[in-house]
mmCIF file of C-alpha atoms in Angstrom:
data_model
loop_
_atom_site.group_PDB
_atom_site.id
_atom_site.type_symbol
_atom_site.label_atom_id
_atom_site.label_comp_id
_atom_site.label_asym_id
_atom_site.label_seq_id
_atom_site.Cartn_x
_atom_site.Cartn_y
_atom_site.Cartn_z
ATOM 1 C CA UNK A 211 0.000 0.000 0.000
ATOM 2 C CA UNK A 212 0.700 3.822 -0.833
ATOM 3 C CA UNK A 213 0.314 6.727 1.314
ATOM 4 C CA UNK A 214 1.015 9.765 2.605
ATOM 5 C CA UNK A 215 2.473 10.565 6.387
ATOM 6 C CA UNK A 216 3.065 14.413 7.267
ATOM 7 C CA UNK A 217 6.233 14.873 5.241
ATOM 8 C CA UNK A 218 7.234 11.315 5.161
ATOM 9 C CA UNK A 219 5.980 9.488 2.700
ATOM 10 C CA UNK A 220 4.586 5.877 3.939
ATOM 11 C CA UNK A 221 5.363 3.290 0.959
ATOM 12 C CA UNK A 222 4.648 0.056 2.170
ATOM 13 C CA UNK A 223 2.872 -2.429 4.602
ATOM 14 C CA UNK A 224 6.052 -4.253 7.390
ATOM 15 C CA UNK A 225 4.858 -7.246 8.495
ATOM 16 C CA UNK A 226 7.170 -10.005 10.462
ATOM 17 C CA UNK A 227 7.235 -11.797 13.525
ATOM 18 C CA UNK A 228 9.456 -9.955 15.901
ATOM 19 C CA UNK A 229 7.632 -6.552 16.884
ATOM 20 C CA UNK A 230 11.210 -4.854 17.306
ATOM 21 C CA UNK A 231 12.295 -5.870 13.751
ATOM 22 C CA UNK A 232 9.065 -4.607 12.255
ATOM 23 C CA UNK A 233 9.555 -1.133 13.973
ATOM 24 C CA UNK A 234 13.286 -0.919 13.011
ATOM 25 C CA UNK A 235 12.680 -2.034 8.975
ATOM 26 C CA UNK A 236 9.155 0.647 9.280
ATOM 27 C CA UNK A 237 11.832 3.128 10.494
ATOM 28 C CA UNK A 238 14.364 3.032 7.425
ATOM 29 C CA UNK A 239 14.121 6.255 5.534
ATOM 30 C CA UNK A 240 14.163 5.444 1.969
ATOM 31 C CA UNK A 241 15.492 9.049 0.470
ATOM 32 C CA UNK A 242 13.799 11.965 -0.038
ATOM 33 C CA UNK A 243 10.118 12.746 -1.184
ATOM 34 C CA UNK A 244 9.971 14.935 -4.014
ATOM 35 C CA UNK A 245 8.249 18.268 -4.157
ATOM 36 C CA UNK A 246 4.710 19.331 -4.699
ATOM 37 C CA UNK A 247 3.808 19.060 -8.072
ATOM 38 C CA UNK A 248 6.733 16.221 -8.821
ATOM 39 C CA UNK A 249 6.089 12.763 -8.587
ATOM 40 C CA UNK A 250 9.189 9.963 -7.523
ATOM 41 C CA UNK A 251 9.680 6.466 -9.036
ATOM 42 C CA UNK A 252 10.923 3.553 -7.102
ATOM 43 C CA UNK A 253 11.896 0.282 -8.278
ATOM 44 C CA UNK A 254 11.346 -2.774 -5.867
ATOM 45 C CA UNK A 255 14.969 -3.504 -6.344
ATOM 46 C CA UNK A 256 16.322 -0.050 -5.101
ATOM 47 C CA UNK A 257 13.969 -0.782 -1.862
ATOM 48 C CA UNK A 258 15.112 -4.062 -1.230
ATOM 49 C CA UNK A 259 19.300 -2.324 -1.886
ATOM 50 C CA UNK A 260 18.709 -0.083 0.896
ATOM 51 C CA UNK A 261 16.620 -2.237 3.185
ATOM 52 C CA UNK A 262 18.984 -5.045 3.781
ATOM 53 C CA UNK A 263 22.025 -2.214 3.721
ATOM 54 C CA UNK A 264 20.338 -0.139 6.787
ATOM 55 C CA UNK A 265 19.002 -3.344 9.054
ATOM 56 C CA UNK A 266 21.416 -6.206 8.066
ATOM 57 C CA UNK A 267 21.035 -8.719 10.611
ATOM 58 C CA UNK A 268 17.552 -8.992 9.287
ATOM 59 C CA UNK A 269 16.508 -11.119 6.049
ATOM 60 C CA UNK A 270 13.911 -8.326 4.244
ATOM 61 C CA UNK A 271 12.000 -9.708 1.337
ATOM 62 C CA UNK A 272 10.154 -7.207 -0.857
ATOM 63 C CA UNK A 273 6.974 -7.778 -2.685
ATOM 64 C CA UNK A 274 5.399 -5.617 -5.207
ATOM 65 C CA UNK A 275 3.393 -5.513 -8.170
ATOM 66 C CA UNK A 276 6.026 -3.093 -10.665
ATOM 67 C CA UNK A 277 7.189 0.183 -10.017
ATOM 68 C CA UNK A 278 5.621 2.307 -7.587
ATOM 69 C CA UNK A 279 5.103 6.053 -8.022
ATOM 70 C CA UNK A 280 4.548 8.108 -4.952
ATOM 71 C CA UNK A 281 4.067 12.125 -5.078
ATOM 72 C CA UNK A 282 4.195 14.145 -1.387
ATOM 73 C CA UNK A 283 0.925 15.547 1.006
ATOM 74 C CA UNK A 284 0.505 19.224 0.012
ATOM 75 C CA UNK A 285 -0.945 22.347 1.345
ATOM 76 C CA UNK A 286 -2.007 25.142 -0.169
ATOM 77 C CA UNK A 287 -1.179 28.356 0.819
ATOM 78 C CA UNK A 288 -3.825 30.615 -0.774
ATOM 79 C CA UNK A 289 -2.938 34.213 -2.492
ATOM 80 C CA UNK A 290 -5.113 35.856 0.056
ATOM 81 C CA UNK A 291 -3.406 34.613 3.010
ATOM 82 C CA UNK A 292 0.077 35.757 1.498
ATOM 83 C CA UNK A 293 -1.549 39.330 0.532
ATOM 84 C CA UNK A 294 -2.821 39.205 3.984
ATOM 85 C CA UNK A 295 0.567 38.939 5.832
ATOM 86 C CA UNK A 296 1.966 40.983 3.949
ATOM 87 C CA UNK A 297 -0.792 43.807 4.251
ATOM 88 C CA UNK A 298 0.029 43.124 7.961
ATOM 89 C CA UNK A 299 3.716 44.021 7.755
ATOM 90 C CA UNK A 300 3.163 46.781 5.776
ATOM 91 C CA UNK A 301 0.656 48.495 8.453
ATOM 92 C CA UNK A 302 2.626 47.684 11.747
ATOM 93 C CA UNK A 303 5.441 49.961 9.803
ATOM 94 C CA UNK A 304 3.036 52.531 8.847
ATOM 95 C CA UNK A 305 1.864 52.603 12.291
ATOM 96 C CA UNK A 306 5.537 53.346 13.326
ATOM 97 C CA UNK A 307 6.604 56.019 10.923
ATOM 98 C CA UNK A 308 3.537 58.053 10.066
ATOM 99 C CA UNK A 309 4.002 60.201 12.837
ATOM 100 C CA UNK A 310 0.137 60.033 14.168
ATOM 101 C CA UNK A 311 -3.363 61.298 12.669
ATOM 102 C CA UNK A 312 -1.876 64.093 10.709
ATOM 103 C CA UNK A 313 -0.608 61.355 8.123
ATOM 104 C CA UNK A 314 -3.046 58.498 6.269
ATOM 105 C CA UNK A 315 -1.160 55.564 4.133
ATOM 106 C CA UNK A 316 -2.900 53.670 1.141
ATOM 107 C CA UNK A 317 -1.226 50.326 -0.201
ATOM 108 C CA UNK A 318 -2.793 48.549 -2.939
ATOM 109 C CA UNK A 319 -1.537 45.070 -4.307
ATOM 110 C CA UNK A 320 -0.161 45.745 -8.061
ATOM 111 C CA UNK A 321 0.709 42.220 -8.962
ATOM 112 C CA UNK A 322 -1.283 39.186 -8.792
ATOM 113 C CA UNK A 323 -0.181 36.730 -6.076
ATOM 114 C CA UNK A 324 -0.543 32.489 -7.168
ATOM 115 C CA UNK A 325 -1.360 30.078 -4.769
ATOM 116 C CA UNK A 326 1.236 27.951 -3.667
ATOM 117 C CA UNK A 327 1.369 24.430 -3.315
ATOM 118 C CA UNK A 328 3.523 23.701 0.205
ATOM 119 C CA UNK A 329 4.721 20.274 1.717
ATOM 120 C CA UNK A 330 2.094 19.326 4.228
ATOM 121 C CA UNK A 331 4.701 18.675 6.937
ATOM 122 C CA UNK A 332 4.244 17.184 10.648
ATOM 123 C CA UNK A 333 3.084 20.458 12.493
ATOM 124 C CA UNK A 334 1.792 22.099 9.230
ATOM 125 C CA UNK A 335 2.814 25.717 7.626
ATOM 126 C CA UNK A 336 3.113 29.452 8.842
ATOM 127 C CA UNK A 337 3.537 32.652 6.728
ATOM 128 C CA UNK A 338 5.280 35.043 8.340
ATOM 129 C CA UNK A 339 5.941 38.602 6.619
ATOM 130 C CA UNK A 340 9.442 40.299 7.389
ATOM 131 C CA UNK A 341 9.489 42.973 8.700
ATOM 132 C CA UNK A 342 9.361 46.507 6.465
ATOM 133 C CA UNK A 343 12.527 48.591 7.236
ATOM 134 C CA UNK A 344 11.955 50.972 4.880
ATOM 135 C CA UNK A 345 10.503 54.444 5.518
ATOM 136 C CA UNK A 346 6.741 54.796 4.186
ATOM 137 C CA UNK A 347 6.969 57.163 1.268
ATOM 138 C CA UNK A 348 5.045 57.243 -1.795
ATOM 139 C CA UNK A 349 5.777 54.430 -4.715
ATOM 140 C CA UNK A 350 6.192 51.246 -5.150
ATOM 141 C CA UNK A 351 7.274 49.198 -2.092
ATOM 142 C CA UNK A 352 8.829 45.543 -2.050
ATOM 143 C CA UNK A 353 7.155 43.165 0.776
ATOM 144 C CA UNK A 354 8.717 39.811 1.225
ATOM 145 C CA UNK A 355 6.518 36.802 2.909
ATOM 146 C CA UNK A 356 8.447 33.693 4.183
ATOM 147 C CA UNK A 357 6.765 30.478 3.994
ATOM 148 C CA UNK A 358 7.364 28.288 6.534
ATOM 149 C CA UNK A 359 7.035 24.322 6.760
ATOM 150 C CA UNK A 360 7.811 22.671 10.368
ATOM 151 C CA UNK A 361 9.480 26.356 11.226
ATOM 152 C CA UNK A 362 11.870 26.155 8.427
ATOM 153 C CA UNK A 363 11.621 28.618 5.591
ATOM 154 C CA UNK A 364 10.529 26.665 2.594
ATOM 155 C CA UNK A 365 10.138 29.611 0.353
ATOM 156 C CA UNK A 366 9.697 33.600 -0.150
ATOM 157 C CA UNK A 367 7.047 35.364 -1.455
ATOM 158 C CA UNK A 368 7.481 38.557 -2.664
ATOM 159 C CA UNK A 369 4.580 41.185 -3.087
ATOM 160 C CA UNK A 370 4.292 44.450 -4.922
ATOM 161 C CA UNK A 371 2.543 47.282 -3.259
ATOM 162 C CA UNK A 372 1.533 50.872 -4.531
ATOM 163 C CA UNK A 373 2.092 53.020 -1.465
ATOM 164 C CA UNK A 374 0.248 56.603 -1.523
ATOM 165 C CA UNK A 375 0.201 58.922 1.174
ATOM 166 C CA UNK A 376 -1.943 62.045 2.518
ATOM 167 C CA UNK A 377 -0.951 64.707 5.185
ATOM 168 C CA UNK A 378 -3.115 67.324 7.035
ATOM 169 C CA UNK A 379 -1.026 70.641 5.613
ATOM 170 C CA UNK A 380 -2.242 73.860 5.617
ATOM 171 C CA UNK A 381 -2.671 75.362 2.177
ATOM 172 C CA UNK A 382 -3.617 79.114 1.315
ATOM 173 C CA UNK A 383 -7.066 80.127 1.013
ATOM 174 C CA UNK A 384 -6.086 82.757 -1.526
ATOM 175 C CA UNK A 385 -3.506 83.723 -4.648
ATOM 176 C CA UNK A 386 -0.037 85.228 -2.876
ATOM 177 C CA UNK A 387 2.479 87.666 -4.413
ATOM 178 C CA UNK A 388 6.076 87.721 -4.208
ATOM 179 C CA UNK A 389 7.292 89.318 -1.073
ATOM 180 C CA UNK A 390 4.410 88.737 0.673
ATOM 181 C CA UNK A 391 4.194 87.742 4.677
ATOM 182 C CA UNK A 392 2.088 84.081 5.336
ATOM 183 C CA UNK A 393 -0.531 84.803 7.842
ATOM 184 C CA UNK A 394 -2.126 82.710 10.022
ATOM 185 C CA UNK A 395 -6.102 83.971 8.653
ATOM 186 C CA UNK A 396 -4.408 83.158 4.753
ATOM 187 C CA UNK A 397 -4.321 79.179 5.652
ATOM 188 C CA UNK A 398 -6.940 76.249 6.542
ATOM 189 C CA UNK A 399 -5.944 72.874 6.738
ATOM 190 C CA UNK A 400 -6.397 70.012 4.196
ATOM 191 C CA UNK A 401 -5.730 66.630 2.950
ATOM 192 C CA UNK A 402 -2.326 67.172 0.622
ATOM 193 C CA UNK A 403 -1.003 63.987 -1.476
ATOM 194 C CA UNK A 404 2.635 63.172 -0.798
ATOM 195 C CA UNK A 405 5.176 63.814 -3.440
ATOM 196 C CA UNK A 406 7.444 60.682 -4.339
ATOM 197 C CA UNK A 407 10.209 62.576 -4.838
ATOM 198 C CA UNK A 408 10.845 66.927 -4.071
ATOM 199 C CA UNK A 409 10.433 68.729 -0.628
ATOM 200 C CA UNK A 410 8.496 68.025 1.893
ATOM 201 C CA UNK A 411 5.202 70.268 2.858
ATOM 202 C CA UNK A 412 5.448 72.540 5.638
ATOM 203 C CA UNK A 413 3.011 72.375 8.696
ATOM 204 C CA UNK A 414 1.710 75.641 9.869
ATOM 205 C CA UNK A 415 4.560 76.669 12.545
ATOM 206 C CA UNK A 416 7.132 76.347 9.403
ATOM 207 C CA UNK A 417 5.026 78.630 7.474
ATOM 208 C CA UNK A 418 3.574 81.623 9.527
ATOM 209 C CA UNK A 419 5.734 84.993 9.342
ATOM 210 C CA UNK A 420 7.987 84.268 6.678
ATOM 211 C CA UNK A 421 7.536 85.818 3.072
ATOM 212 C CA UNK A 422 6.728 83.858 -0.293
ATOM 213 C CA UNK A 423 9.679 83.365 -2.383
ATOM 214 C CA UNK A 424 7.296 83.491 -5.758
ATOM 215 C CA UNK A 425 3.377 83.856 -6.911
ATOM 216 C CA UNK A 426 1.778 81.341 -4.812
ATOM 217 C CA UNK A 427 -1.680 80.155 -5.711
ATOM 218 C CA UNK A 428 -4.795 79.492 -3.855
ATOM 219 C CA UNK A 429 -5.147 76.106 -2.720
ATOM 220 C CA UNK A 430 -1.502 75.327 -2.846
ATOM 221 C CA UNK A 431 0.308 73.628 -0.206
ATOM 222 C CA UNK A 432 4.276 75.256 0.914
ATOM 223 C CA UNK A 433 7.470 74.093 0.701
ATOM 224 C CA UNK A 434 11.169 75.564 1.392
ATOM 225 C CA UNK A 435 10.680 76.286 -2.332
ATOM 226 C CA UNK A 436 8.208 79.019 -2.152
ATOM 227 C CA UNK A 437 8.849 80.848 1.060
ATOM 228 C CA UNK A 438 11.996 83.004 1.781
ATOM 229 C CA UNK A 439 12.900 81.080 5.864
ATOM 230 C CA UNK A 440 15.647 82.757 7.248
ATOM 231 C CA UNK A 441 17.982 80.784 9.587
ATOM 232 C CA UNK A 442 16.872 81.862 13.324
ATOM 233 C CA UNK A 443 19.383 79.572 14.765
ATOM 234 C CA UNK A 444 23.113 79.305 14.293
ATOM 235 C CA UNK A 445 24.599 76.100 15.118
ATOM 236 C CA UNK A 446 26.527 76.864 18.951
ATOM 237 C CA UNK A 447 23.933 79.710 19.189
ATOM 238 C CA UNK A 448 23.179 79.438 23.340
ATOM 239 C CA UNK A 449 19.325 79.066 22.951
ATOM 240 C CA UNK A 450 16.375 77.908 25.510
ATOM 241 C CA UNK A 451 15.123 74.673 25.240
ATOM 242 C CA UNK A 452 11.319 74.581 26.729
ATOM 243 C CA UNK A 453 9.966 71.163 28.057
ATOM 244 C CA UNK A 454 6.567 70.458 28.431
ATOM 245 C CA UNK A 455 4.485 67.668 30.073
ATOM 246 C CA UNK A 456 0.532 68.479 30.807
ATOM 247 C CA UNK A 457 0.928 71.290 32.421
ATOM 248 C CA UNK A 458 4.150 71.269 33.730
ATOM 249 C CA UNK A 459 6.490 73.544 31.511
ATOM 250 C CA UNK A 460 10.262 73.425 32.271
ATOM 251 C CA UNK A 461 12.832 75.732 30.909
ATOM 252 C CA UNK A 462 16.745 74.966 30.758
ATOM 253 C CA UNK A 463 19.762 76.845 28.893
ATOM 254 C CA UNK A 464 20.743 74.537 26.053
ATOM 255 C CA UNK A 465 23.624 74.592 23.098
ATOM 256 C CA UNK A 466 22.146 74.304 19.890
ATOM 257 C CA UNK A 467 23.658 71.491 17.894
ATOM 258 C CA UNK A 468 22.422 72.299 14.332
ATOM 259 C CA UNK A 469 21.428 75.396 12.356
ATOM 260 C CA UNK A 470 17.016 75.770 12.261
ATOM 261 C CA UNK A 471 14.440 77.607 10.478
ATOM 262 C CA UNK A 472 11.461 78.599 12.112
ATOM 263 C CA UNK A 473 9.718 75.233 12.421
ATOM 264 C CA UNK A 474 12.889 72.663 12.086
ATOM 265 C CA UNK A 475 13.287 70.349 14.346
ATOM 266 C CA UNK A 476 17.353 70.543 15.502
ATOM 267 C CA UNK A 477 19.334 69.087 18.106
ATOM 268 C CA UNK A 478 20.396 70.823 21.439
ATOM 269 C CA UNK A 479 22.266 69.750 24.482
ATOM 270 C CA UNK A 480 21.719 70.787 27.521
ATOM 271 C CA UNK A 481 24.128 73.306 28.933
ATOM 272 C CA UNK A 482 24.814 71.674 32.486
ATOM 273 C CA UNK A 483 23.926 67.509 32.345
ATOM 274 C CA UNK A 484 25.378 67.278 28.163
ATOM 275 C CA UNK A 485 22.535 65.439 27.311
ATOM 276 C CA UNK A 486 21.504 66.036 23.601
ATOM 277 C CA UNK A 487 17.331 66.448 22.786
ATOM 278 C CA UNK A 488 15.421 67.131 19.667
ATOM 279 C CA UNK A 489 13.217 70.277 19.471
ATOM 280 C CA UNK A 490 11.082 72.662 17.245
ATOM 281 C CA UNK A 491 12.648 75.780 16.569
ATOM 282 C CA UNK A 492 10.211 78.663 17.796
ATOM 283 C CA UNK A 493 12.171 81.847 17.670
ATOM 284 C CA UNK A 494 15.483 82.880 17.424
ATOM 285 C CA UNK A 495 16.688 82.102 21.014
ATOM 286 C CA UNK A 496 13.699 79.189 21.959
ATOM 287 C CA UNK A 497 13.189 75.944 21.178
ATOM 288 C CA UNK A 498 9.963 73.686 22.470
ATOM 289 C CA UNK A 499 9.854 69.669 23.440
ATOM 290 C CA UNK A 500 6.231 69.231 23.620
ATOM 291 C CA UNK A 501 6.144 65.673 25.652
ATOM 292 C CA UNK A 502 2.551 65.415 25.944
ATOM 293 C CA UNK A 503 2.157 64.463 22.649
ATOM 294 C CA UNK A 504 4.905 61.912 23.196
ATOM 295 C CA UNK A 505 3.054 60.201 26.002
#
């Protein structure tokens, strides 16, 4: 008789007297079983080779009717399950990186994903999507999903993913001239697409008080492009670095550590412990660590 164990593919009936020689000739591994979709041919000679050559202090006799073809137990892992993991992987990053409600990710599947066919193994299969190291920007993006069979990788899926990507930016609620100073009544927030590639949009503390570089129109979100932001902070400039937690608001003399904008975030350290924070530039001599928000 044929059939099929978990991995191991059960080829034939052991019969005998002794219960201890039956176990030890049904133990004998008789090579490998092929691959789902393949099939494997065995001749009753080869059996009875590597029988007698694996338990010989025991006459084996082997009967059979011809060759006997044997093909492994499969799974299937289907395309949804795949596209699921990966869809998985792909939001735990987002939920990492997009920097909280101001930010919304899209990611649609661009190429189909086929079923696959898996070994059916002793404690079954897993998928399990690596993890996505790279920063969530518009584009395509690259998400690999490792099959696994008895916790060993058996193969790797790769999926496709169109990535798009909305912030909450303000934009101008009317046509700008040259030379002219952003207030805060000439913006209202809205939903901006993401550029793959160019700078970045400004929120609204990077953008009130300075001057527009060019003709800005209505509607349009800013960038370092179209407003003149003068440098407020000089790298060593001995600045004030405001910390606050609910409604506890500390103040402590800091060193800056890099040159800011109005609304940059730089790097100061601390004037008397040396420890080195990240804040948002707010004038020319203060910076503000809001860790509220953080918490």
């Amino acid at each position: 008789t044929a059939a099929a164990n978990r991995g191991r593919l059960l080829l034939a009936t052991v019969t005998g007297d002794d219960p201890a020689e039956v176990a030890r000739v049904s133990a004998v591994s008789l090579g490998y079983a092929p691959a789902p979709g393949y099939t494997r041919v065995l001749q009753p000679q080869r059996v009875q080779q590597l029988l007698s050559g694996a338990v010989r202090d025991v006459e084996v006799r082997v009967r059979a009717d011809g060759a006997l073809r044997v093909s492994p137990e499969t799974a299937v892992v289907t395309a949804d399950r795949i596209v699921a993991a990966a869809r998985e992987a792909l939001e735990a990053r987002t939920r990492e990186l997009t920097g909280g409600p101001a930010t919304e990710v899209s990611a649609q599947p661009v190429e189909a994903v086929a079923a696959l066919a898996v070994p059916a193994g002793a404690r079954g299969h897993a998928l399990e999507a690596a993890r996505v190291s790279a920063g969530v920007r518009p584009g395509l993006l690259r998400v690999p999903v490792r099959v696994l069979v008895d916790g060993s990788l058996h193969r790797t899926v790769w999926t496709s993913w169109q990535v798009e990507v909305w912030d909450t930016r303000p934009v101008l609620t009317r046509a700008v001239r040259a030379g002219e100073e952003i207030t805060a009544d000439m913006l209202q927030s809205a939903r901006v697409p993401r550029a793959a590639q160019g700078p970045e949009h400004l929120d609204r503390v990077a953008v009130v008080g300075n001057t527009a570089r060019r003709d800005l129109a209505a509607g349009a979100p800013l960038t370092d492009v179209d407003l003149d932001r003068p440098t407020l902070i000089e790298r060593g400039d001995t600045v004030m670095l405001e910390v606050r937690k609910g409604n506890v608001l500390v103040r402590v003399v800091s060193v800056a550590q890099q040159s800011g904008r109005l609304g940059d975030a730089i790097l100061v350290e601390l004037a008397d412990g040396g420890r080195t924070l990240s804040g948002t530039v707010v004038s020319a001599k203060l910076v503000a660590m809001d860790l509220t928000r953080k918490g």
